[in-house]
Coordinates of N, CA and C in Angstrom, one line a residue:
X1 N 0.8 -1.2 0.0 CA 0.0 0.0 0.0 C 0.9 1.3 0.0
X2 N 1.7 1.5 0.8 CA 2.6 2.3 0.8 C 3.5 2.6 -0.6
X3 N 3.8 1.8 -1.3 CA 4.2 1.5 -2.3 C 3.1 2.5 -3.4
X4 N 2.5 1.6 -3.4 CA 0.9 2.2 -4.7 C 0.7 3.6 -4.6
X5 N 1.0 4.1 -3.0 CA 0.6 5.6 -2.5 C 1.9 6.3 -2.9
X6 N 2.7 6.1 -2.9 CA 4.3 7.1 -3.5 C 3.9 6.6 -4.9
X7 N 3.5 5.8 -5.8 CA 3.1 6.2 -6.7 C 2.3 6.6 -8.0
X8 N 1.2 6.9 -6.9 CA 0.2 7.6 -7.1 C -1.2 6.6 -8.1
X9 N -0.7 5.2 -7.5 CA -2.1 4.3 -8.2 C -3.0 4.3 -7.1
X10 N -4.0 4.6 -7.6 CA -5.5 4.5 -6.7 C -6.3 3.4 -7.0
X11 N -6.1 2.4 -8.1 CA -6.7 1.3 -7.9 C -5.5 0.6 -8.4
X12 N -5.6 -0.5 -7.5 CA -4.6 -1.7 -7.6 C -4.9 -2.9 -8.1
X13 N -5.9 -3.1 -8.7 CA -6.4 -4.3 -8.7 C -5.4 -5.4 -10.0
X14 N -5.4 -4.4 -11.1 CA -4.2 -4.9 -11.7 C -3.0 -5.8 -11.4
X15 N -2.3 -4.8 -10.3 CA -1.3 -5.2 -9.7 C -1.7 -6.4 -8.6
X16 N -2.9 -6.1 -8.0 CA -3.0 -7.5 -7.0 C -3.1 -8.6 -8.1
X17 N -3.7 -8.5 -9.2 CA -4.6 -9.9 -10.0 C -2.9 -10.1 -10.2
X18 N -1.9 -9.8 -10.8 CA -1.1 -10.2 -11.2 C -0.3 -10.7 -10.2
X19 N 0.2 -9.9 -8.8 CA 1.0 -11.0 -7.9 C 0.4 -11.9 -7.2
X20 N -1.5 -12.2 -7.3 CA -1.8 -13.5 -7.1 C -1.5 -14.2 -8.5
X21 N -1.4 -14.0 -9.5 CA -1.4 -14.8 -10.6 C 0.0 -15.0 -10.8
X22 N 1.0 -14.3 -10.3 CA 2.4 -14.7 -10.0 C 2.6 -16.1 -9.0
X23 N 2.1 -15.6 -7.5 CA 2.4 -17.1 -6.9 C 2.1 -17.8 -7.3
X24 N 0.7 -17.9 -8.1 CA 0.1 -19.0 -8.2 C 0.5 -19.6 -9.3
X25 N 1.6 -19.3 -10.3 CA 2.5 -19.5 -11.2 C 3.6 -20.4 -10.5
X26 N 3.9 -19.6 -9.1 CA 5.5 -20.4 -8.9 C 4.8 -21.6 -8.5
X27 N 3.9 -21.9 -7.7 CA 3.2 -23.2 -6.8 C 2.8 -23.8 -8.4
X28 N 2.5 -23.7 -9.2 CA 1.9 -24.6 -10.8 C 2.6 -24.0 -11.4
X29 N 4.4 -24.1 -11.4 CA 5.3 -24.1 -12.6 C 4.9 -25.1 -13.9
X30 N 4.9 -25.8 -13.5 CA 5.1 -27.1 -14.5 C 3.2 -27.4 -15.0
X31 N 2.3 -26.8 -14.6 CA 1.2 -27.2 -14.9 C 0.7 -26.7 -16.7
X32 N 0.6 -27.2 -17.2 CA 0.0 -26.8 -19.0 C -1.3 -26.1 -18.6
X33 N -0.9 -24.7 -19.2 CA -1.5 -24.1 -19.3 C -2.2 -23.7 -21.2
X34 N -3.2 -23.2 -21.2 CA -3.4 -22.6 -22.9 C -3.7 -20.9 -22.4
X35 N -3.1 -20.6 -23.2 CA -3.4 -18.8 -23.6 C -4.4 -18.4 -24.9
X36 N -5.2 -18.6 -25.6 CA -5.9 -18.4 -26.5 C -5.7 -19.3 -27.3
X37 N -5.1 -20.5 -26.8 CA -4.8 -21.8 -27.8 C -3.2 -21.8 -27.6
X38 N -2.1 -21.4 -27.3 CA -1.6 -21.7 -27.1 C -1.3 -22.5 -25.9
X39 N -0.2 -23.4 -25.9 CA 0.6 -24.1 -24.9 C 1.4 -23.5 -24.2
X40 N 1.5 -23.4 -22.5 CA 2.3 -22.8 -22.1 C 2.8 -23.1 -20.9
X41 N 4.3 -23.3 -20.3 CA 3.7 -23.5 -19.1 C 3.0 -22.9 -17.8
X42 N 2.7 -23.1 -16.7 CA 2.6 -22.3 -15.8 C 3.4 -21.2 -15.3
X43 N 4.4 -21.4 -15.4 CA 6.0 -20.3 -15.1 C 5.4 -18.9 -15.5
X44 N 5.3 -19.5 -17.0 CA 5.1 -18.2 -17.8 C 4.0 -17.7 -18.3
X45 N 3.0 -18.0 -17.2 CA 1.5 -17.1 -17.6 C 1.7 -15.8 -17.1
X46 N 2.2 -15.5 -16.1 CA 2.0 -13.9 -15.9 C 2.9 -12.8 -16.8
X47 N 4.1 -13.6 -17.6 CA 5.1 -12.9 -18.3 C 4.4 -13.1 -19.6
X48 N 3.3 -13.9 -20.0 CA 2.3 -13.8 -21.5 C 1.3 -12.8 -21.2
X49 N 1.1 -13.0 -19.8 CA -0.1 -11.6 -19.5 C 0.1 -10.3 -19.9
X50 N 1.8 -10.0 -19.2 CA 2.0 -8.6 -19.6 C 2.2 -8.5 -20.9
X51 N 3.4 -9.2 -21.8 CA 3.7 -9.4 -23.1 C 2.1 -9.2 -23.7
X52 N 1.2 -9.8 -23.5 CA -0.6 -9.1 -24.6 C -0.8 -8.1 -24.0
X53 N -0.8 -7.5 -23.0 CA -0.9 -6.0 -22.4 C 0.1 -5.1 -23.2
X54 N 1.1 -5.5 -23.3 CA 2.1 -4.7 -23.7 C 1.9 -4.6 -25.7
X55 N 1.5 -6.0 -25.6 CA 1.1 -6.1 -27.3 C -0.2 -5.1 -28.1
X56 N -0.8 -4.8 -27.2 CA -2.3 -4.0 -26.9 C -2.0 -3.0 -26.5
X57 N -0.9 -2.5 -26.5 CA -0.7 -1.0 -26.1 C -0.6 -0.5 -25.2
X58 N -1.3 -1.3 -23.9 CA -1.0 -0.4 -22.4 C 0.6 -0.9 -22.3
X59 N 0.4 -0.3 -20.6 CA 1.5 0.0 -19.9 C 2.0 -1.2 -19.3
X60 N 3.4 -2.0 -19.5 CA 3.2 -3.0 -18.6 C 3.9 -2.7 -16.6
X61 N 3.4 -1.7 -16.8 CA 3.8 -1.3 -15.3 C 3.4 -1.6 -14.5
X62 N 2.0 -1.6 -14.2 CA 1.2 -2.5 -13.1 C 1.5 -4.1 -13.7
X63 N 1.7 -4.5 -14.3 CA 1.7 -5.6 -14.3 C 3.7 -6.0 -14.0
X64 N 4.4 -5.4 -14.2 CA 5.6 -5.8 -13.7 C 5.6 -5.1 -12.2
X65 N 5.0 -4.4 -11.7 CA 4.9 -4.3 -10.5 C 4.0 -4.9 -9.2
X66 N 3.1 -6.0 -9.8 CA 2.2 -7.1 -9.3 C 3.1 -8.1 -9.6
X67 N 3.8 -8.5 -10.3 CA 4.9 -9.9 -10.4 C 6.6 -9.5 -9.3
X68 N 6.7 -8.0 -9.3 CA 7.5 -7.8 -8.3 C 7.1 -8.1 -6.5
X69 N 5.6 -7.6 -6.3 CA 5.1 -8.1 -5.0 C 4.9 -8.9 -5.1
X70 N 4.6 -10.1 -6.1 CA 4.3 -11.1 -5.4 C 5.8 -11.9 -5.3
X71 N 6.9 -11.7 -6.4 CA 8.1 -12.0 -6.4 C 8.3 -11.9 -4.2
X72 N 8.1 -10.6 -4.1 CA 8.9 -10.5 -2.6 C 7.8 -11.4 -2.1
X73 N 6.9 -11.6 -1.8 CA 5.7 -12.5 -0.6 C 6.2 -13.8 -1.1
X74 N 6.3 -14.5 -1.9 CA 7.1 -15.8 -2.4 C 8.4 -15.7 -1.6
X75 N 8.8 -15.2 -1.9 CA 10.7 -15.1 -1.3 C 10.5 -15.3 0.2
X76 N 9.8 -14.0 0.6 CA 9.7 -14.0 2.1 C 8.8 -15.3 3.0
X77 N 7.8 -15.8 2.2 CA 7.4 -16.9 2.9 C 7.8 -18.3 2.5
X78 N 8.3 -18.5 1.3 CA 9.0 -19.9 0.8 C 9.9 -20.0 0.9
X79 N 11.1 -19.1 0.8 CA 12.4 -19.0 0.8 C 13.0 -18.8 2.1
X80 N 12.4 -17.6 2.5 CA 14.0 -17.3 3.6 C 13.2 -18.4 5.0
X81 N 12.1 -19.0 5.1 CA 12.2 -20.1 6.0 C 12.6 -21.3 5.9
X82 N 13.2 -21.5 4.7 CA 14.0 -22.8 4.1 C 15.2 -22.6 4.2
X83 N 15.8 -21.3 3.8 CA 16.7 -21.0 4.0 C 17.4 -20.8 4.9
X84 N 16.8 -20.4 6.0 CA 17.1 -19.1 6.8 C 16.9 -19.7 8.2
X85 N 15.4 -20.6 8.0 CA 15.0 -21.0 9.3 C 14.1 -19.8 10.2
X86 N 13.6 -18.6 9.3 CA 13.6 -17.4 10.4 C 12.0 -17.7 9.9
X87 N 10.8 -17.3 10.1 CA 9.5 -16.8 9.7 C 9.7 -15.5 9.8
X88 N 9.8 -14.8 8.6 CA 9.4 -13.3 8.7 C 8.1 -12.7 8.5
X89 N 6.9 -13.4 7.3 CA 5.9 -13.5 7.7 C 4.9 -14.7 8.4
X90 N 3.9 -13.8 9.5 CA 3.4 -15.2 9.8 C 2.1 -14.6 9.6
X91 N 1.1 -15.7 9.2 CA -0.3 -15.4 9.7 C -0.8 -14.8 11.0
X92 N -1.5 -14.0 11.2 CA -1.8 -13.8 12.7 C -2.9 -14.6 13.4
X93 N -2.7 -15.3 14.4 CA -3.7 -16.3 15.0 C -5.3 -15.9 14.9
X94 N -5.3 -14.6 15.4 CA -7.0 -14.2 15.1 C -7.5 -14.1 13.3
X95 N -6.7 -13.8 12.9 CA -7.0 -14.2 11.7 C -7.4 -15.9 11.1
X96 N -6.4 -16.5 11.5 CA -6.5 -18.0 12.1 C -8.1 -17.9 12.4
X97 N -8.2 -17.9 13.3 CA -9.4 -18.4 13.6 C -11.0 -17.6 13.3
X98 N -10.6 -16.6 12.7 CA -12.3 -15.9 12.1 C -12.5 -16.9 10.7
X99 N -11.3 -17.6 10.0 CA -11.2 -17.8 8.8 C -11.9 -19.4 8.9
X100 N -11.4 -19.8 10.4 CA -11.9 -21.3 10.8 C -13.4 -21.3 11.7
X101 N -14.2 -20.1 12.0 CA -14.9 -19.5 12.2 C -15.8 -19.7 11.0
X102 N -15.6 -18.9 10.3 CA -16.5 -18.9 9.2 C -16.5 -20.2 8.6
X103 N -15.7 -20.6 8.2 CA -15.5 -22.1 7.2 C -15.7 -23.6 8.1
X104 N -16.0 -23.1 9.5 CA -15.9 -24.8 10.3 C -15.3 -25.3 10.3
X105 N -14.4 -25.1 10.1 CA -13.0 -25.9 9.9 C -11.9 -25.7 11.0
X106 N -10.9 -26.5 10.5 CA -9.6 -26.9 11.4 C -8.2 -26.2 10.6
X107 N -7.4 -25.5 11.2 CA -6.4 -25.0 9.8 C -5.7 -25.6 10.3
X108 N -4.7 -26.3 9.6 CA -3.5 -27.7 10.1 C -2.6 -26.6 8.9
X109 N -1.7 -26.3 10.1 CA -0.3 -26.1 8.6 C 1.1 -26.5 9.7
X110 N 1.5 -26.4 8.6 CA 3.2 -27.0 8.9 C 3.7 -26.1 10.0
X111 N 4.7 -26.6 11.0 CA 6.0 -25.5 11.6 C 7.5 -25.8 11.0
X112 N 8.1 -25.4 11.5 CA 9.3 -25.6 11.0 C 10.0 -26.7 11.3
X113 N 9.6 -27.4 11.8 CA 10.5 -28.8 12.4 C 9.8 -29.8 11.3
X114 N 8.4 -29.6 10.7 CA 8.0 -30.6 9.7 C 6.3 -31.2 10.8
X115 N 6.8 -30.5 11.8 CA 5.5 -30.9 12.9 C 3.7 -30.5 12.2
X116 N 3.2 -31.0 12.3 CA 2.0 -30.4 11.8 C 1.2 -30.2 13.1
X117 N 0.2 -28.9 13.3 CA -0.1 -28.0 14.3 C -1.7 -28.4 13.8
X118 N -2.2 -28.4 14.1 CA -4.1 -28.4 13.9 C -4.7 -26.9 15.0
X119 N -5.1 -26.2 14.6 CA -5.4 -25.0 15.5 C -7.2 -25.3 15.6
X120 N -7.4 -25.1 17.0 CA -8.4 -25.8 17.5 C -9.4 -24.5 16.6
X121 N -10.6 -25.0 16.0 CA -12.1 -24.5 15.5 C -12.4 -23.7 17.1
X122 N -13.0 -22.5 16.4 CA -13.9 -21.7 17.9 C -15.1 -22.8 18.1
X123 N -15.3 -22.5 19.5 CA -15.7 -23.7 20.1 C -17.9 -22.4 19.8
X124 N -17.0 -20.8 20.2 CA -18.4 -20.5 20.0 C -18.7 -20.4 21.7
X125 N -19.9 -19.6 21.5 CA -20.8 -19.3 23.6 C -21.3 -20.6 23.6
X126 N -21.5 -21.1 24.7 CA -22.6 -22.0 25.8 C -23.9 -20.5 26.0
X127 N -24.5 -20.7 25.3 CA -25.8 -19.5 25.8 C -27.1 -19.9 26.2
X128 N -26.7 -21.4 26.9 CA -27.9 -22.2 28.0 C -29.2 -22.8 26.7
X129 N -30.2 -22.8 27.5 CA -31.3 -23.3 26.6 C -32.4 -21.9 26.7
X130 N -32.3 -21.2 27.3 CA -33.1 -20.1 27.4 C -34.8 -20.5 28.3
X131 N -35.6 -19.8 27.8 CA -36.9 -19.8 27.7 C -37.8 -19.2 27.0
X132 N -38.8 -19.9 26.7 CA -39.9 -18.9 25.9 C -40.4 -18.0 26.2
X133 N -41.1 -17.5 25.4 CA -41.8 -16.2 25.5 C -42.8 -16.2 26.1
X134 N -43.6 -15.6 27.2 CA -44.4 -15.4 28.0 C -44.1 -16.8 28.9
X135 N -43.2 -17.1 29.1 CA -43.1 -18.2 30.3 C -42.6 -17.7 31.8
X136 N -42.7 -18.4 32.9 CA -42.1 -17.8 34.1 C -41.0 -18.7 34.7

C-alpha cells in the first residue's frame, strides 16, 4: 500500500490480479497451461499476460509491479524459512481463527520442524437453553 501511495495508483487491482497470478504461477510451474490456444507452461502465464498487455498498447507497469510483490511475498514466505530458518511473515492467529470461524473448519499447517499444528475450530458461547416467551 505504501508503495501504490508514493506512486500515485489508486486502484490496484491490476497489480494485486497479477501478484496472485504470480504465486500462483510459482506453486503450478510445470502445470500446462493454454493462452488463446496456445501451450504454455505455468512459469510463464503472468510474463504472456504482460507481453498481450504490452502487445495491446497499455502499460506494462502495473503488471511488472504485481509480479515484483508477489516475487517478494514468495521469497519471504517460501524461501527465507527454508533457507534461513527465520519466519518473517506469519499469519496472525486471530486471523486463524475468524477464517476457521466462518468455514468450520480446522487450519493444520506446517511448523518448522516438519511438525504439523491443527489450531483448534472456535468452540463459539454456551448461551444455555433459554426460555420462551411469556413463560415464568
Amino acid at each position: 500500500l505504501a508503495l501504490a501511495y508514493a506512486l500515485n495508483l489508486l486502484i490496484m487491482s491490476t497489480t494485486l490480479s497479477f501478484a496472485v497470478l504470480y504465486l500462483w504461477s510459482r506453486k503450478n510451474a510445470d502445470r500446462p497451461v493454454n493462452l488463446w490456444g496456445f501451450p504454455l507452461k505455468g512459469a510463464y502465464l503472468p510474463w504472456a499476460f504482460m507481453a498481450l498487455t504490452t502487445l495491446m498498447g497499455g502499460s506494462p507497469f502495473k503488471d511488472l509491479l504485481g509480479i515484483f510483490v508477489g516475487h517478494a511475498f514468495f521469497f519471504l514466505v517460501e524461501v527465507v524459512p527454508r533457507a534461513y530458518g527465520k519466519d518473517v511473515l506469519k499469519t496472525p492467529l486471530w486471523l486463524i481463527s475468524v477464517v476457521d470461524y466462518l468455514t468450520q473448519e480446522n487450519t493444520v499447517y506446517a511448523t518448522r520442524g516438519g511438525n504439523r499444528v491443527v489450531h483448534p475450530a472456535p468452540t463459539g458461547h454456551s448461551w444455555g437453553t433459554g426460555r420462551a416467551l411469556g413463560s415464568t
